[in-house]
Amino acid sequence: MDSNSVSCVVEARGLVREFATRGGPLVILRDLDLCVRQGESVCIMGPSGVGKSTLLHILGTLDEPTRGEVSILGRNPFEMTDGDLADFRNTDLGFVFQSHHLLPQCSALENVLVPTLVAPGTGQEKAERARRLLSEVGLSDRADYLPADLSGGERQRVAIARSLVNRPRILLCDEPTGNLDEKTASDVADCFVALQKREQVSLILVTHAPWFARRFDRVLHLKGGTLIPDGKSSAGLFPPGQTP
Ligand SMILES: Nc1ncnc2c1ncn2[C@@H]1O[C@H](COP(=O)(O)OP(=O)(O)OP(=O)(O)O)[C@@H](O)[C@H]1O
Ligand SMILES: [Mg+2]
């Protein structure tokens, strides 16, 4: 990719994703471009079925594009060996999904610690970081609770703490407040915004909620397979100062 690419921690150029269907290829992403800088928060919106999760899966290295280039932290994830890719995902990327995916038999603290099992560092350092993150999401008194004994919002806050425990450079979130009532969703959104700024992680988040989207540096709409900058903000498809 060109020299402009250096400051993009996440970059997609000419991304295409087609699915083979009985009726022929179904094109979901069509010549899509994106650049996200370190520490930037970008919200992706769009109607159901437009391809938001498809895009997030590709940026999260969980799915490969049909065509086009993807660079994450300057590397092409799809040229890595399976082992390197698994390490890269665990260390540099954090994920939060609509459903929390916590391990039911593990406590909140143990769930936060799961990604650290194959990461460097001492057990004590990891436990201290996990406890601090739990405290920052307001759950210091719930560290020993099993997921079944936590509320939906509390479970999602555990998932946020877990996503950040390895200090990832990039956080990818697919409708993380989608299953929560308005007040709980708002509390979880507060958690995201505060932690994202403090950890200086680049955040790419999908939401249907306009009130949440307003809190991001940039809002992009997925339409016709490509991303379109939000008409209400001056921010474009690329960060300020970045020419495509
Ligand atoms: N493996 C697949 N094979 C065929 N079609 C697929 C496949 N995966 C996704 N699709 C289709 O691609 C389209 C986009 O799906 P995607 O899950 O990305 O939408 P979305 O924007 O995340 O929607 P929602 O807001 O409902 O979560 C859908 O029409 C879906 O049916
Ligand atoms: Mg989706």
PDB file of C-alpha atoms and ligand atoms in Angstrom:
ATOM      1  CA  MET A   1       0.000   0.000   0.000  1.00  0.00           C
ATOM      2  CA  ASP A   2       1.192   3.608  -0.548  1.00  0.00           C
ATOM      3  CA  SER A   3       3.058   5.891   1.869  1.00  0.00           C
ATOM      4  CA  ASN A   4      -0.196   7.442   3.100  1.00  0.00           C
ATOM      5  CA  SER A   5      -0.987   4.051   4.568  1.00  0.00           C
ATOM      6  CA  VAL A   6       1.628   4.355   7.300  1.00  0.00           C
ATOM      7  CA  SER A   7      -0.667   6.138   9.728  1.00  0.00           C
ATOM      8  CA  CYS A   8      -3.589   3.760   9.191  1.00  0.00           C
ATOM      9  CA  VAL A   9      -3.699   1.031  11.811  1.00  0.00           C
ATOM     10  CA  VAL A  10      -6.597  -0.521   9.926  1.00  0.00           C
ATOM     11  CA  GLU A  11      -6.726  -0.097   6.178  1.00  0.00           C
ATOM     12  CA  ALA A  12      -8.896  -1.593   3.467  1.00  0.00           C
ATOM     13  CA  ARG A  13      -8.534  -0.805  -0.222  1.00  0.00           C
ATOM     14  CA  GLY A  14     -10.856  -2.001  -2.952  1.00  0.00           C
ATOM     15  CA  LEU A  15     -12.404  -4.570  -0.631  1.00  0.00           C
ATOM     16  CA  VAL A  16     -14.888  -6.962  -2.223  1.00  0.00           C
ATOM     17  CA  ARG A  17     -16.771  -9.757  -0.463  1.00  0.00           C
ATOM     18  CA  GLU A  18     -19.002 -12.026  -2.461  1.00  0.00           C
ATOM     19  CA  PHE A  19     -20.905 -15.040  -1.208  1.00  0.00           C
ATOM     20  CA  ALA A  20     -21.707 -17.945  -3.491  1.00  0.00           C
ATOM     21  CA  THR A  21     -25.461 -18.544  -3.498  1.00  0.00           C
ATOM     22  CA  ARG A  22     -27.750 -20.736  -5.577  1.00  0.00           C
ATOM     23  CA  GLY A  23     -28.754 -17.682  -7.585  1.00  0.00           C
ATOM     24  CA  GLY A  24     -25.094 -16.796  -8.308  1.00  0.00           C
ATOM     25  CA  PRO A  25     -22.574 -14.585  -6.483  1.00  0.00           C
ATOM     26  CA  LEU A  26     -24.051 -12.223  -3.925  1.00  0.00           C
ATOM     27  CA  VAL A  27     -21.876  -9.091  -3.689  1.00  0.00           C
ATOM     28  CA  ILE A  28     -22.016  -7.627  -0.176  1.00  0.00           C
ATOM     29  CA  LEU A  29     -18.898  -5.410  -0.070  1.00  0.00           C
ATOM     30  CA  ARG A  30     -18.020  -3.618  -3.299  1.00  0.00           C
ATOM     31  CA  ASP A  31     -14.750  -1.728  -3.745  1.00  0.00           C
ATOM     32  CA  LEU A  32     -14.772  -0.555  -0.118  1.00  0.00           C
ATOM     33  CA  ASP A  33     -12.007   1.742   1.222  1.00  0.00           C
ATOM     34  CA  LEU A  34     -11.293   2.549   4.863  1.00  0.00           C
ATOM     35  CA  CYS A  35      -8.469   3.958   6.968  1.00  0.00           C
ATOM     36  CA  VAL A  36      -8.576   4.130  10.756  1.00  0.00           C
ATOM     37  CA  ARG A  37      -5.804   5.793  12.749  1.00  0.00           C
ATOM     38  CA  GLN A  38      -4.366   4.862  16.117  1.00  0.00           C
ATOM     39  CA  GLY A  39      -6.671   5.977  18.892  1.00  0.00           C
ATOM     40  CA  GLU A  40      -9.513   6.921  16.554  1.00  0.00           C
ATOM     41  CA  SER A  41     -13.099   5.848  17.179  1.00  0.00           C
ATOM     42  CA  VAL A  42     -15.153   5.025  14.093  1.00  0.00           C
ATOM     43  CA  CYS A  43     -18.804   4.037  14.121  1.00  0.00           C
ATOM     44  CA  ILE A  44     -20.311   2.013  11.279  1.00  0.00           C
ATOM     45  CA  MET A  45     -24.051   2.191  10.709  1.00  0.00           C
ATOM     46  CA  GLY A  46     -26.459   0.794   8.156  1.00  0.00           C
ATOM     47  CA  PRO A  47     -29.648  -1.229   7.808  1.00  0.00           C
ATOM     48  CA  SER A  48     -29.867  -4.918   8.701  1.00  0.00           C
ATOM     49  CA  GLY A  49     -28.301  -7.195   6.080  1.00  0.00           C
ATOM     50  CA  VAL A  50     -26.180  -4.471   4.457  1.00  0.00           C
ATOM     51  CA  GLY A  51     -22.871  -6.167   5.406  1.00  0.00           C
ATOM     52  CA  LYS A  52     -21.667  -4.537   8.647  1.00  0.00           C
ATOM     53  CA  SER A  53     -20.808  -7.830  10.359  1.00  0.00           C
ATOM     54  CA  THR A  54     -19.251  -9.123   7.137  1.00  0.00           C
ATOM     55  CA  LEU A  55     -16.935  -6.092   7.111  1.00  0.00           C
ATOM     56  CA  LEU A  56     -16.090  -6.382  10.804  1.00  0.00           C
ATOM     57  CA  HIS A  57     -15.276 -10.079  10.408  1.00  0.00           C
ATOM     58  CA  ILE A  58     -12.820  -9.287   7.613  1.00  0.00           C
ATOM     59  CA  LEU A  59     -11.191  -6.433   9.561  1.00  0.00           C
ATOM     60  CA  GLY A  60     -10.983  -8.774  12.547  1.00  0.00           C
ATOM     61  CA  THR A  61      -9.262 -11.395  10.354  1.00  0.00           C
ATOM     62  CA  LEU A  62     -12.089 -13.883  11.000  1.00  0.00           C
ATOM     63  CA  ASP A  63     -13.078 -13.950   7.310  1.00  0.00           C
ATOM     64  CA  GLU A  64     -11.155 -13.290   4.069  1.00  0.00           C
ATOM     65  CA  PRO A  65     -12.203 -10.850   1.362  1.00  0.00           C
ATOM     66  CA  THR A  66     -12.928 -12.129  -2.152  1.00  0.00           C
ATOM     67  CA  ARG A  67     -10.679  -9.368  -3.514  1.00  0.00           C
ATOM     68  CA  GLY A  68      -8.903  -6.244  -2.283  1.00  0.00           C
ATOM     69  CA  GLU A  69      -6.229  -5.405   0.252  1.00  0.00           C
ATOM     70  CA  VAL A  70      -6.410  -5.395   4.028  1.00  0.00           C
ATOM     71  CA  SER A  71      -3.632  -4.089   6.233  1.00  0.00           C
ATOM     72  CA  ILE A  72      -3.848  -4.328  10.012  1.00  0.00           C
ATOM     73  CA  LEU A  73      -1.004  -2.608  11.879  1.00  0.00           C
ATOM     74  CA  GLY A  74       0.923  -2.602   8.602  1.00  0.00           C
ATOM     75  CA  ARG A  75       0.598  -6.347   8.028  1.00  0.00           C
ATOM     76  CA  ASN A  76      -1.492  -8.435   5.683  1.00  0.00           C
ATOM     77  CA  PRO A  77      -3.185 -10.871   8.074  1.00  0.00           C
ATOM     78  CA  PHE A  78      -4.150 -13.225   5.270  1.00  0.00           C
ATOM     79  CA  GLU A  79      -0.514 -13.943   4.454  1.00  0.00           C
ATOM     80  CA  MET A  80       0.262 -15.069   8.024  1.00  0.00           C
ATOM     81  CA  THR A  81       0.488 -18.691   9.099  1.00  0.00           C
ATOM     82  CA  ASP A  82      -2.478 -19.951  11.164  1.00  0.00           C
ATOM     83  CA  GLY A  83      -0.359 -19.826  14.336  1.00  0.00           C
ATOM     84  CA  ASP A  84       0.857 -16.258  13.717  1.00  0.00           C
ATOM     85  CA  LEU A  85      -2.666 -15.147  12.885  1.00  0.00           C
ATOM     86  CA  ALA A  86      -4.048 -16.657  16.106  1.00  0.00           C
ATOM     87  CA  ASP A  87      -1.325 -14.860  18.134  1.00  0.00           C
ATOM     88  CA  PHE A  88      -1.953 -11.599  16.264  1.00  0.00           C
ATOM     89  CA  ARG A  89      -5.680 -11.801  16.953  1.00  0.00           C
ATOM     90  CA  ASN A  90      -5.165 -12.570  20.621  1.00  0.00           C
ATOM     91  CA  THR A  91      -2.559  -9.867  21.220  1.00  0.00           C
ATOM     92  CA  ASP A  92      -3.394  -6.955  18.938  1.00  0.00           C
ATOM     93  CA  LEU A  93      -7.143  -7.249  18.416  1.00  0.00           C
ATOM     94  CA  GLY A  94      -9.997  -7.108  20.913  1.00  0.00           C
ATOM     95  CA  PHE A  95     -13.545  -8.193  20.139  1.00  0.00           C
ATOM     96  CA  VAL A  96     -16.922  -7.458  21.712  1.00  0.00           C
ATOM     97  CA  PHE A  97     -20.029  -8.960  20.137  1.00  0.00           C
ATOM     98  CA  GLN A  98     -23.760  -8.512  20.688  1.00  0.00           C
ATOM     99  CA  SER A  99     -23.730 -11.691  22.716  1.00  0.00           C
ATOM    100  CA  HIS A 100     -21.059 -11.669  25.421  1.00  0.00           C
ATOM    101  CA  HIS A 101     -19.667 -15.219  24.808  1.00  0.00           C
ATOM    102  CA  LEU A 102     -18.482 -15.552  28.421  1.00  0.00           C
ATOM    103  CA  LEU A 103     -17.509 -19.021  29.657  1.00  0.00           C
ATOM    104  CA  PRO A 104     -20.402 -20.039  31.963  1.00  0.00           C
ATOM    105  CA  GLN A 105     -18.286 -22.094  34.358  1.00  0.00           C
ATOM    106  CA  CYS A 106     -15.724 -19.300  34.930  1.00  0.00           C
ATOM    107  CA  SER A 107     -16.038 -16.277  37.206  1.00  0.00           C
ATOM    108  CA  ALA A 108     -16.042 -12.722  35.856  1.00  0.00           C
ATOM    109  CA  LEU A 109     -12.347 -12.389  36.768  1.00  0.00           C
ATOM    110  CA  GLU A 110     -11.440 -15.717  35.149  1.00  0.00           C
ATOM    111  CA  ASN A 111     -13.307 -14.733  31.996  1.00  0.00           C
ATOM    112  CA  VAL A 112     -11.339 -11.485  31.782  1.00  0.00           C
ATOM    113  CA  LEU A 113      -8.131 -13.503  32.214  1.00  0.00           C
ATOM    114  CA  VAL A 114      -8.843 -16.023  29.427  1.00  0.00           C
ATOM    115  CA  PRO A 115      -7.062 -14.074  26.620  1.00  0.00           C
ATOM    116  CA  THR A 116      -3.979 -13.672  28.856  1.00  0.00           C
ATOM    117  CA  LEU A 117      -3.430 -17.440  29.141  1.00  0.00           C
ATOM    118  CA  VAL A 118      -1.244 -17.484  26.020  1.00  0.00           C
ATOM    119  CA  ALA A 119       0.118 -13.930  26.385  1.00  0.00           C
ATOM    120  CA  PRO A 120       3.457 -12.936  27.950  1.00  0.00           C
ATOM    121  CA  GLY A 121       3.641 -11.552  31.514  1.00  0.00           C
ATOM    122  CA  THR A 122       3.402 -12.916  35.031  1.00  0.00           C
ATOM    123  CA  GLY A 123       0.209 -14.248  36.558  1.00  0.00           C
ATOM    124  CA  GLN A 124       0.308 -11.444  39.115  1.00  0.00           C
ATOM    125  CA  GLU A 125       0.577  -8.699  36.472  1.00  0.00           C
ATOM    126  CA  LYS A 126      -2.276 -10.230  34.527  1.00  0.00           C
ATOM    127  CA  ALA A 127      -4.502 -10.578  37.591  1.00  0.00           C
ATOM    128  CA  GLU A 128      -3.800  -6.971  38.619  1.00  0.00           C
ATOM    129  CA  ARG A 129      -4.699  -5.682  35.153  1.00  0.00           C
ATOM    130  CA  ALA A 130      -7.847  -7.830  35.024  1.00  0.00           C
ATOM    131  CA  ARG A 131      -8.978  -6.578  38.455  1.00  0.00           C
ATOM    132  CA  ARG A 132      -8.265  -2.977  37.473  1.00  0.00           C
ATOM    133  CA  LEU A 133     -10.298  -3.316  34.281  1.00  0.00           C
ATOM    134  CA  LEU A 134     -13.159  -4.932  36.194  1.00  0.00           C
ATOM    135  CA  SER A 135     -13.053  -2.031  38.615  1.00  0.00           C
ATOM    136  CA  GLU A 136     -13.043   0.478  35.730  1.00  0.00           C
ATOM    137  CA  VAL A 137     -16.171  -1.076  34.275  1.00  0.00           C
ATOM    138  CA  GLY A 138     -17.739  -0.815  37.743  1.00  0.00           C
ATOM    139  CA  LEU A 139     -17.598  -4.494  38.686  1.00  0.00           C
ATOM    140  CA  SER A 140     -14.922  -4.754  41.374  1.00  0.00           C
ATOM    141  CA  ASP A 141     -17.484  -6.330  43.717  1.00  0.00           C
ATOM    142  CA  ARG A 142     -18.573  -8.886  41.088  1.00  0.00           C
ATOM    143  CA  ALA A 143     -15.165 -10.422  40.251  1.00  0.00           C
ATOM    144  CA  ASP A 144     -16.095 -13.817  41.717  1.00  0.00           C
ATOM    145  CA  TYR A 145     -19.597 -13.988  40.211  1.00  0.00           C
ATOM    146  CA  LEU A 146     -20.461 -16.512  37.517  1.00  0.00           C
ATOM    147  CA  PRO A 147     -21.978 -15.040  34.312  1.00  0.00           C
ATOM    148  CA  ALA A 148     -25.370 -16.572  35.194  1.00  0.00           C
ATOM    149  CA  ASP A 149     -25.460 -14.427  38.344  1.00  0.00           C
ATOM    150  CA  LEU A 150     -24.704 -11.174  36.487  1.00  0.00           C
ATOM    151  CA  SER A 151     -27.160  -8.893  34.687  1.00  0.00           C
ATOM    152  CA  GLY A 152     -26.987  -8.479  30.885  1.00  0.00           C
ATOM    153  CA  GLY A 153     -25.226  -5.121  31.182  1.00  0.00           C
ATOM    154  CA  GLU A 154     -22.769  -6.515  33.743  1.00  0.00           C
ATOM    155  CA  ARG A 155     -21.950  -9.444  31.461  1.00  0.00           C
ATOM    156  CA  GLN A 156     -21.300  -7.068  28.590  1.00  0.00           C
ATOM    157  CA  ARG A 157     -19.036  -4.981  30.824  1.00  0.00           C
ATOM    158  CA  VAL A 158     -17.061  -8.147  31.670  1.00  0.00           C
ATOM    159  CA  ALA A 159     -16.751  -8.736  27.903  1.00  0.00           C
ATOM    160  CA  ILE A 160     -15.395  -5.175  27.485  1.00  0.00           C
ATOM    161  CA  ALA A 161     -12.819  -5.743  30.254  1.00  0.00           C
ATOM    162  CA  ARG A 162     -11.850  -9.059  28.620  1.00  0.00           C
ATOM    163  CA  SER A 163     -11.451  -7.427  25.189  1.00  0.00           C
ATOM    164  CA  LEU A 164      -8.927  -4.942  26.602  1.00  0.00           C
ATOM    165  CA  VAL A 165      -6.940  -7.168  28.950  1.00  0.00           C
ATOM    166  CA  ASN A 166      -4.073  -7.820  26.496  1.00  0.00           C
ATOM    167  CA  ARG A 167      -3.818  -4.104  25.628  1.00  0.00           C
ATOM    168  CA  PRO A 168      -4.909  -4.567  21.991  1.00  0.00           C
ATOM    169  CA  ARG A 169      -4.224  -1.768  19.516  1.00  0.00           C
ATOM    170  CA  ILE A 170      -7.586  -2.302  17.827  1.00  0.00           C
ATOM    171  CA  LEU A 171     -11.026  -3.020  19.269  1.00  0.00           C
ATOM    172  CA  LEU A 172     -13.810  -4.343  17.014  1.00  0.00           C
ATOM    173  CA  CYS A 173     -17.353  -4.346  18.342  1.00  0.00           C
ATOM    174  CA  ASP A 174     -20.504  -5.622  16.671  1.00  0.00           C
ATOM    175  CA  GLU A 175     -23.653  -4.138  18.218  1.00  0.00           C
ATOM    176  CA  PRO A 176     -22.311  -4.465  21.776  1.00  0.00           C
ATOM    177  CA  THR A 177     -25.364  -2.722  23.235  1.00  0.00           C
ATOM    178  CA  GLY A 178     -27.885  -4.384  20.916  1.00  0.00           C
ATOM    179  CA  ASN A 179     -29.295  -6.751  23.540  1.00  0.00           C
ATOM    180  CA  LEU A 180     -29.567  -4.188  26.343  1.00  0.00           C
ATOM    181  CA  ASP A 181     -32.312  -1.840  27.486  1.00  0.00           C
ATOM    182  CA  GLU A 182     -31.770   1.893  26.914  1.00  0.00           C
ATOM    183  CA  LYS A 183     -30.417   2.777  30.366  1.00  0.00           C
ATOM    184  CA  THR A 184     -28.096  -0.247  30.532  1.00  0.00           C
ATOM    185  CA  ALA A 185     -26.944   0.374  26.949  1.00  0.00           C
ATOM    186  CA  SER A 186     -26.132   3.963  27.872  1.00  0.00           C
ATOM    187  CA  ASP A 187     -24.061   2.808  30.884  1.00  0.00           C
ATOM    188  CA  VAL A 188     -22.181   0.287  28.734  1.00  0.00           C
ATOM    189  CA  ALA A 189     -21.580   2.993  26.091  1.00  0.00           C
ATOM    190  CA  ASP A 190     -20.095   5.250  28.808  1.00  0.00           C
ATOM    191  CA  CYS A 191     -17.714   2.412  29.688  1.00  0.00           C
ATOM    192  CA  PHE A 192     -16.622   2.072  26.068  1.00  0.00           C
ATOM    193  CA  VAL A 193     -16.002   5.746  25.495  1.00  0.00           C
ATOM    194  CA  ALA A 194     -14.014   6.209  28.724  1.00  0.00           C
ATOM    195  CA  LEU A 195     -11.862   3.104  28.290  1.00  0.00           C
ATOM    196  CA  GLN A 196     -11.261   3.655  24.579  1.00  0.00           C
ATOM    197  CA  LYS A 197      -9.893   7.139  25.181  1.00  0.00           C
ATOM    198  CA  ARG A 198      -7.788   6.086  28.130  1.00  0.00           C
ATOM    199  CA  GLU A 199      -6.296   3.021  26.475  1.00  0.00           C
ATOM    200  CA  GLN A 200      -5.853   4.910  23.156  1.00  0.00           C
ATOM    201  CA  VAL A 201      -7.175   1.874  21.347  1.00  0.00           C
ATOM    202  CA  SER A 202      -8.566   2.284  17.816  1.00  0.00           C
ATOM    203  CA  LEU A 203     -12.248   1.447  18.000  1.00  0.00           C
ATOM    204  CA  ILE A 204     -14.414   0.265  15.102  1.00  0.00           C
ATOM    205  CA  LEU A 205     -17.942  -0.285  16.340  1.00  0.00           C
ATOM    206  CA  VAL A 206     -21.213  -1.208  14.659  1.00  0.00           C
ATOM    207  CA  THR A 207     -24.395   0.145  16.189  1.00  0.00           C
ATOM    208  CA  HIS A 208     -27.948   0.945  15.157  1.00  0.00           C
ATOM    209  CA  ALA A 209     -28.203   3.571  17.920  1.00  0.00           C
ATOM    210  CA  PRO A 210     -27.788   7.204  16.734  1.00  0.00           C
ATOM    211  CA  TRP A 211     -27.240   8.434  20.322  1.00  0.00           C
ATOM    212  CA  PHE A 212     -24.229   6.111  20.623  1.00  0.00           C
ATOM    213  CA  ALA A 213     -22.891   7.000  17.147  1.00  0.00           C
ATOM    214  CA  ARG A 214     -22.735  10.700  18.089  1.00  0.00           C
ATOM    215  CA  ARG A 215     -19.994   9.932  20.601  1.00  0.00           C
ATOM    216  CA  PHE A 216     -17.523   8.749  17.937  1.00  0.00           C
ATOM    217  CA  ASP A 217     -14.797  10.675  16.087  1.00  0.00           C
ATOM    218  CA  ARG A 218     -16.319   9.588  12.754  1.00  0.00           C
ATOM    219  CA  VAL A 219     -19.558   7.958  11.636  1.00  0.00           C
ATOM    220  CA  LEU A 220     -19.618   5.982   8.381  1.00  0.00           C
ATOM    221  CA  HIS A 221     -22.673   4.493   6.684  1.00  0.00           C
ATOM    222  CA  LEU A 222     -22.419   1.201   4.807  1.00  0.00           C
ATOM    223  CA  LYS A 223     -24.519   1.540   1.679  1.00  0.00           C
ATOM    224  CA  GLY A 224     -24.362  -0.315  -1.634  1.00  0.00           C
ATOM    225  CA  GLY A 225     -21.309  -2.214  -0.429  1.00  0.00           C
ATOM    226  CA  THR A 226     -19.158   0.853   0.370  1.00  0.00           C
ATOM    227  CA  LEU A 227     -18.726   3.292   3.248  1.00  0.00           C
ATOM    228  CA  ILE A 228     -20.135   6.792   3.012  1.00  0.00           C
ATOM    229  CA  PRO A 229     -19.172   9.544   5.488  1.00  0.00           C
ATOM    230  CA  ASP A 230     -21.942  10.814   7.730  1.00  0.00           C
ATOM    231  CA  GLY A 231     -23.607  13.848   6.109  1.00  0.00           C
ATOM    232  CA  LYS A 232     -24.091  15.491   9.522  1.00  0.00           C
ATOM    233  CA  SER A 233     -20.393  15.585  10.400  1.00  0.00           C
ATOM    234  CA  SER A 234     -17.471  17.239   8.604  1.00  0.00           C
ATOM    235  CA  ALA A 235     -15.351  14.131   9.061  1.00  0.00           C
ATOM    236  CA  GLY A 236     -14.824  12.101   5.889  1.00  0.00           C
ATOM    237  CA  LEU A 237     -14.062   8.577   4.897  1.00  0.00           C
ATOM    238  CA  PHE A 238     -10.414   9.089   5.773  1.00  0.00           C
ATOM    239  CA  PRO A 239      -9.113  10.763   8.932  1.00  0.00           C
ATOM    240  CA  PRO A 240      -8.399  14.520   8.797  1.00  0.00           C
ATOM    241  CA  GLY A 241      -5.246  15.189   6.763  1.00  0.00           C
ATOM    242  CA  GLN A 242      -5.375  11.782   5.110  1.00  0.00           C
ATOM    243  CA  THR A 243      -5.697  11.752   1.329  1.00  0.00           C
ATOM    244  CA  PRO A 244      -7.010   8.574  -0.221  1.00  0.00           C
TER     245      PRO A 244
HETATM  246  N1  LIG B   1     -21.879 -17.183   4.440  1.00  0.00           N
HETATM  247  C1  LIG B   1     -22.810 -16.495   3.777  1.00  0.00           C
HETATM  248  N2  LIG B   1     -23.385 -16.978   2.646  1.00  0.00           N
HETATM  249  C2  LIG B   1     -24.317 -16.276   1.954  1.00  0.00           C
HETATM  250  N3  LIG B   1     -24.754 -15.051   2.352  1.00  0.00           N
HETATM  251  C3  LIG B   1     -24.225 -14.533   3.466  1.00  0.00           C
HETATM  252  C4  LIG B   1     -23.244 -15.217   4.245  1.00  0.00           C
HETATM  253  N4  LIG B   1     -22.906 -14.430   5.308  1.00  0.00           N
HETATM  254  C5  LIG B   1     -23.668 -13.317   5.189  1.00  0.00           C
HETATM  255  N5  LIG B   1     -24.450 -13.375   4.103  1.00  0.00           N
HETATM  256  C6  LIG B   1     -25.418 -12.353   3.660  1.00  0.00           C
HETATM  257  O1  LIG B   1     -24.732 -11.125   3.578  1.00  0.00           O
HETATM  258  C7  LIG B   1     -25.607 -10.067   3.955  1.00  0.00           C
HETATM  259  C8  LIG B   1     -24.930  -9.194   4.987  1.00  0.00           C
HETATM  260  O2  LIG B   1     -24.873  -9.896   6.208  1.00  0.00           O
HETATM  261  P1  LIG B   1     -24.301  -9.200   7.539  1.00  0.00           P
HETATM  262  O3  LIG B   1     -24.427 -10.195   8.627  1.00  0.00           O
HETATM  263  O4  LIG B   1     -22.956  -8.666   7.248  1.00  0.00           O
HETATM  264  O5  LIG B   1     -25.337  -7.990   7.716  1.00  0.00           O
HETATM  265  P2  LIG B   1     -25.390  -6.884   8.861  1.00  0.00           P
HETATM  266  O6  LIG B   1     -25.294  -5.537   8.195  1.00  0.00           O
HETATM  267  O7  LIG B   1     -24.412  -7.189   9.920  1.00  0.00           O
HETATM  268  O8  LIG B   1     -26.882  -7.047   9.403  1.00  0.00           O
HETATM  269  P3  LIG B   1     -27.481  -6.917  10.917  1.00  0.00           P
HETATM  270  O9  LIG B   1     -27.630  -5.439  11.183  1.00  0.00           O
HETATM  271  O10 LIG B   1     -28.811  -7.603  10.811  1.00  0.00           O
HETATM  272  O11 LIG B   1     -26.540  -7.605  11.849  1.00  0.00           O
HETATM  273  C9  LIG B   1     -26.901 -10.717   4.418  1.00  0.00           C
HETATM  274  O12 LIG B   1     -27.853 -10.614   3.400  1.00  0.00           O
HETATM  275  C10 LIG B   1     -26.511 -12.149   4.657  1.00  0.00           C
HETATM  276  O13 LIG B   1     -27.583 -13.015   4.423  1.00  0.00           O
HETATM  277 MG    MG B   2     -24.577  -7.828  11.916  1.00  0.00          MG
END
